[in-house]
Amino acid sequence: MTQRANAEFPSGQRGERCRGWLYEPEGNGPFPVIVMAHGLGGVKEMRLDAFAERFSDAGYACLVFDYRNFGASEGAPRQLLDIGQQLEDWSSAIAFARLQPSLMRSKVVLWGTSFGGGHVIASAARDQNVAAAIAQCPFTDGIASALAMDLRSSFKVTAMAMVDMLRGLVGMTPLMVATSGPPHSAALMTAPDAHGGYLALVPSGVSFRNHVAARFALNILRYRSGRRAAKVSCPILFCICETDSVAPAGPNRRYAKKAPCGEIRRYREGHFDIYVGEAFERVVADQLDFLKRHVPVKGPAMSKKETT
């Protein structure tokens, strides 16, 4: 039976703690491990446990974590989304996984969804020792995502972002903008399927804040993680939603084709549909097939160096 324990590790110069869960499958380790994190403003309770349970049932350990400033992790100001800081958190999570005696340091897989899917591409390009990666409905191109945004919402959010940037320069508390909202509202995601789809991922009883510091919007255009796909040397699976309203499918397909060992699976659903129901079953099945082919649970005997 799968066991889940709380886990935490330091990240950044101040050593703030990222907190999450470590799933370990039944049996004797060490196990291949999948490092997992969410997307824009998301926390681990928003269906990452559902994916991790399936992977663990198949024999993979899973380290699921919240970014600093979000969820159970430390860090202030709360809800401040800093791209560089989140990439640091990925590096810290990978390093932590490699130090655990029950996990296989040579079989670390990265799994990210939405904005986290973009982080997976960037992290796999930077760390050439990663065994494989899965980028689910990944955010690959800030310009493409910005162009897909409702024009009225874009103007509102940009104004709030500029105000928040000025507030930050003088040490004031952040001005928050909604992560998801109705069409034409001041929110980062305002497509017709965004607000309901995003909030539907939050289970009852979980403390969740549907906002982030508005200054983040000024950095969206500059983040084009898809450009790093050509430098990802490990096998990487791109799960692309063809009717994605947040991370447009066209740029995702173009970047995915540049990955030397890239594979593409396409789904007719939208950005928020593949976390639940029949679409969830299909995407998990595809991801497990990819994992079993490229990072099998039972592989060649490890050297003594790998197990110590």
mmCIF file of N, CA and C in Angstrom, residues 109-110 112 117 120-121 131-138 140 229-230 232-242 249 251-267 283-296:
data_model
loop_
_atom_site.group_PDB
_atom_site.id
_atom_site.type_symbol
_atom_site.label_atom_id
_atom_site.label_comp_id
_atom_site.label_asym_id
_atom_site.label_seq_id
_atom_site.Cartn_x
_atom_site.Cartn_y
_atom_site.Cartn_z
ATOM 1 N N VAL A 109 12.535 11.983 -12.163
ATOM 2 C CA VAL A 109 11.654 12.453 -13.234
ATOM 3 C C VAL A 109 11.007 13.759 -12.786
ATOM 4 N N LEU A 110 10.859 14.708 -13.694
ATOM 5 C CA LEU A 110 10.181 15.968 -13.389
ATOM 6 C C LEU A 110 8.777 15.944 -14.000
ATOM 7 N N GLY A 112 5.341 18.552 -14.210
ATOM 8 C CA GLY A 112 4.731 19.837 -13.895
ATOM 9 C C GLY A 112 3.540 20.092 -14.783
ATOM 10 N N GLY A 117 4.492 23.216 -15.800
ATOM 11 C CA GLY A 117 4.971 22.510 -16.973
ATOM 12 C C GLY A 117 6.068 23.279 -17.685
ATOM 13 N N VAL A 120 9.204 22.797 -15.729
ATOM 14 C CA VAL A 120 9.803 21.487 -15.996
ATOM 15 C C VAL A 120 10.724 21.553 -17.212
ATOM 16 N N ILE A 121 10.279 22.230 -18.261
ATOM 17 C CA ILE A 121 11.116 22.361 -19.455
ATOM 18 C C ILE A 121 12.408 23.092 -19.107
ATOM 19 N N ALA A 131 16.282 12.069 -15.489
ATOM 20 C CA ALA A 131 16.033 10.867 -16.284
ATOM 21 C C ALA A 131 14.947 11.064 -17.327
ATOM 22 N N ALA A 132 13.929 11.853 -17.016
ATOM 23 C CA ALA A 132 12.812 12.098 -17.932
ATOM 24 C C ALA A 132 11.993 13.256 -17.385
ATOM 25 N N ALA A 133 11.065 13.746 -18.204
ATOM 26 C CA ALA A 133 10.228 14.872 -17.790
ATOM 27 C C ALA A 133 8.861 14.761 -18.438
ATOM 28 N N ILE A 134 7.858 15.282 -17.736
ATOM 29 C CA ILE A 134 6.490 15.346 -18.261
ATOM 30 C C ILE A 134 5.987 16.770 -18.072
ATOM 31 N N ALA A 135 5.621 17.417 -19.177
ATOM 32 C CA ALA A 135 5.088 18.776 -19.151
ATOM 33 C C ALA A 135 3.624 18.718 -19.581
ATOM 34 N N GLN A 136 2.738 18.905 -18.626
ATOM 35 C CA GLN A 136 1.292 18.762 -18.870
ATOM 36 C C GLN A 136 0.672 20.141 -19.111
ATOM 37 N N CYS A 137 -0.044 20.273 -20.220
ATOM 38 C CA CYS A 137 -0.619 21.553 -20.684
ATOM 39 C C CYS A 137 0.307 22.706 -20.300
ATOM 40 N N PRO A 138 1.575 22.663 -20.774
ATOM 41 C CA PRO A 138 2.588 23.581 -20.259
ATOM 42 C C PRO A 138 2.450 25.013 -20.767
ATOM 43 N N THR A 140 4.376 27.696 -22.185
ATOM 44 C CA THR A 140 5.667 27.726 -22.877
ATOM 45 C C THR A 140 6.026 29.091 -23.438
ATOM 46 N N ALA A 229 13.309 24.003 -24.845
ATOM 47 C CA ALA A 229 12.986 22.611 -25.176
ATOM 48 C C ALA A 229 14.091 21.955 -26.001
ATOM 49 N N ALA A 230 14.720 22.715 -26.881
ATOM 50 C CA ALA A 230 15.767 22.158 -27.735
ATOM 51 C C ALA A 230 16.975 21.699 -26.929
ATOM 52 N N VAL A 232 16.698 20.172 -23.915
ATOM 53 C CA VAL A 232 16.316 19.076 -23.022
ATOM 54 C C VAL A 232 16.789 17.771 -23.650
ATOM 55 N N SER A 233 17.777 17.153 -23.047
ATOM 56 C CA SER A 233 18.364 15.947 -23.633
ATOM 57 C C SER A 233 17.657 14.665 -23.214
ATOM 58 N N CYS A 234 16.917 14.694 -22.112
ATOM 59 C CA CYS A 234 16.233 13.490 -21.653
ATOM 60 C C CYS A 234 14.908 13.314 -22.393
ATOM 61 N N PRO A 235 14.314 12.125 -22.342
ATOM 62 C CA PRO A 235 12.962 11.964 -22.897
ATOM 63 C C PRO A 235 11.984 12.898 -22.187
ATOM 64 N N ILE A 236 11.163 13.589 -22.941
ATOM 65 C CA ILE A 236 10.178 14.504 -22.353
ATOM 66 C C ILE A 236 8.850 14.335 -23.075
ATOM 67 N N LEU A 237 7.796 14.212 -22.294
ATOM 68 C CA LEU A 237 6.440 14.052 -22.818
ATOM 69 C C LEU A 237 5.688 15.368 -22.682
ATOM 70 N N PHE A 238 5.143 15.844 -23.787
ATOM 71 C CA PHE A 238 4.307 17.036 -23.798
ATOM 72 C C PHE A 238 2.847 16.597 -23.926
ATOM 73 N N CYS A 239 2.053 16.867 -22.911
ATOM 74 C CA CYS A 239 0.615 16.587 -22.957
ATOM 75 C C CYS A 239 -0.090 17.897 -23.280
ATOM 76 N N ILE A 240 -0.608 18.008 -24.491
ATOM 77 C CA ILE A 240 -1.108 19.279 -25.009
ATOM 78 C C ILE A 240 -2.616 19.225 -25.196
ATOM 79 N N CYS A 241 -3.295 20.223 -24.643
ATOM 80 C CA CYS A 241 -4.751 20.349 -24.792
ATOM 81 C C CYS A 241 -5.039 21.216 -26.013
ATOM 82 N N GLU A 242 -5.752 20.663 -26.969
ATOM 83 C CA GLU A 242 -5.963 21.351 -28.243
ATOM 84 C C GLU A 242 -6.853 22.583 -28.127
ATOM 85 N N ALA A 249 -2.218 25.839 -27.764
ATOM 86 C CA ALA A 249 -1.659 24.579 -28.261
ATOM 87 C C ALA A 249 -0.636 24.782 -29.371
ATOM 88 N N PRO A 251 1.830 27.151 -30.108
ATOM 89 C CA PRO A 251 3.218 27.304 -29.654
ATOM 90 C C PRO A 251 3.728 26.072 -28.912
ATOM 91 N N ASN A 252 2.868 25.421 -28.133
ATOM 92 C CA ASN A 252 3.297 24.220 -27.414
ATOM 93 C C ASN A 252 3.761 23.128 -28.376
ATOM 94 N N ARG A 253 3.009 22.918 -29.437
ATOM 95 C CA ARG A 253 3.395 21.903 -30.421
ATOM 96 C C ARG A 253 4.711 22.270 -31.097
ATOM 97 N N ARG A 254 4.869 23.538 -31.441
ATOM 98 C CA ARG A 254 6.107 23.959 -32.127
ATOM 99 C C ARG A 254 7.327 23.760 -31.242
ATOM 100 N N TYR A 255 7.213 24.140 -29.983
ATOM 101 C CA TYR A 255 8.354 23.965 -29.079
ATOM 102 C C TYR A 255 8.617 22.481 -28.816
ATOM 103 N N ALA A 256 7.553 21.712 -28.651
ATOM 104 C CA ALA A 256 7.722 20.286 -28.348
ATOM 105 C C ALA A 256 8.485 19.576 -29.454
ATOM 106 N N LYS A 257 8.266 19.967 -30.693
ATOM 107 C CA LYS A 257 8.936 19.321 -31.813
ATOM 108 C C LYS A 257 10.433 19.594 -31.834
ATOM 109 N N LYS A 258 10.871 20.594 -31.089
ATOM 110 C CA LYS A 258 12.297 20.925 -31.049
ATOM 111 C C LYS A 258 13.054 20.123 -29.995
ATOM 112 N N ALA A 259 12.350 19.447 -29.104
ATOM 113 C CA ALA A 259 13.018 18.633 -28.087
ATOM 114 C C ALA A 259 13.612 17.393 -28.745
ATOM 115 N N PRO A 260 14.905 17.124 -28.581
ATOM 116 C CA PRO A 260 15.542 15.994 -29.254
ATOM 117 C C PRO A 260 14.870 14.657 -28.970
ATOM 118 N N CYS A 261 14.397 14.459 -27.753
ATOM 119 C CA CYS A 261 13.744 13.197 -27.379
ATOM 120 C C CYS A 261 12.308 13.450 -26.940
ATOM 121 N N GLY A 262 11.657 14.385 -27.599
ATOM 122 C CA GLY A 262 10.300 14.778 -27.211
ATOM 123 C C GLY A 262 9.232 13.859 -27.774
ATOM 124 N N GLU A 263 8.177 13.689 -27.007
ATOM 125 C CA GLU A 263 6.980 12.978 -27.448
ATOM 126 C C GLU A 263 5.777 13.881 -27.185
ATOM 127 N N ILE A 264 4.775 13.778 -28.023
ATOM 128 C CA ILE A 264 3.588 14.623 -27.912
ATOM 129 C C ILE A 264 2.339 13.755 -27.811
ATOM 130 N N ARG A 265 1.501 14.067 -26.836
ATOM 131 C CA ARG A 265 0.165 13.478 -26.761
ATOM 132 C C ARG A 265 -0.830 14.637 -26.778
ATOM 133 N N ARG A 266 -1.832 14.526 -27.641
ATOM 134 C CA ARG A 266 -2.792 15.616 -27.820
ATOM 135 C C ARG A 266 -4.161 15.199 -27.306
ATOM 136 N N TYR A 267 -4.857 16.168 -26.710
ATOM 137 C CA TYR A 267 -6.172 15.920 -26.108
ATOM 138 C C TYR A 267 -7.142 16.991 -26.592
ATOM 139 N N VAL A 283 -5.022 10.790 -19.715
ATOM 140 C CA VAL A 283 -3.716 11.429 -19.612
ATOM 141 C C VAL A 283 -2.816 10.658 -18.651
ATOM 142 N N VAL A 284 -3.367 10.138 -17.565
ATOM 143 C CA VAL A 284 -2.565 9.336 -16.632
ATOM 144 C C VAL A 284 -2.073 8.063 -17.316
ATOM 145 N N ALA A 285 -2.932 7.434 -18.097
ATOM 146 C CA ALA A 285 -2.525 6.221 -18.807
ATOM 147 C C ALA A 285 -1.379 6.520 -19.766
ATOM 148 N N ASP A 286 -1.451 7.635 -20.472
ATOM 149 C CA ASP A 286 -0.378 8.008 -21.390
ATOM 150 C C ASP A 286 0.920 8.300 -20.636
ATOM 151 N N GLN A 287 0.797 8.969 -19.509
ATOM 152 C CA GLN A 287 1.989 9.299 -18.736
ATOM 153 C C GLN A 287 2.629 8.049 -18.133
ATOM 154 N N LEU A 288 1.827 7.126 -17.672
ATOM 155 C CA LEU A 288 2.370 5.878 -17.142
ATOM 156 C C LEU A 288 3.041 5.059 -18.237
ATOM 157 N N ASP A 289 2.467 5.059 -19.424
ATOM 158 C CA ASP A 289 3.103 4.366 -20.547
ATOM 159 C C ASP A 289 4.472 4.974 -20.838
ATOM 160 N N PHE A 290 4.545 6.287 -20.854
ATOM 161 C CA PHE A 290 5.812 6.984 -21.076
ATOM 162 C C PHE A 290 6.827 6.633 -19.992
ATOM 163 N N LEU A 291 6.391 6.646 -18.735
ATOM 164 C CA LEU A 291 7.295 6.343 -17.625
ATOM 165 C C LEU A 291 7.821 4.915 -17.707
ATOM 166 N N LYS A 292 6.943 3.966 -17.998
ATOM 167 C CA LYS A 292 7.359 2.565 -18.039
ATOM 168 C C LYS A 292 8.330 2.286 -19.172
ATOM 169 N N ARG A 293 8.220 3.042 -20.254
ATOM 170 C CA ARG A 293 9.144 2.851 -21.372
ATOM 171 C C ARG A 293 10.507 3.487 -21.124
ATOM 172 N N HIS A 294 10.526 4.649 -20.466
ATOM 173 C CA HIS A 294 11.776 5.398 -20.338
ATOM 174 C C HIS A 294 12.416 5.328 -18.952
ATOM 175 N N VAL A 295 11.608 5.127 -17.922
ATOM 176 C CA VAL A 295 12.141 5.033 -16.552
ATOM 177 C C VAL A 295 11.463 3.847 -15.869
ATOM 178 N N PRO A 296 11.784 2.646 -16.299
ATOM 179 C CA PRO A 296 11.109 1.474 -15.725
ATOM 180 C C PRO A 296 11.418 1.322 -14.244
#
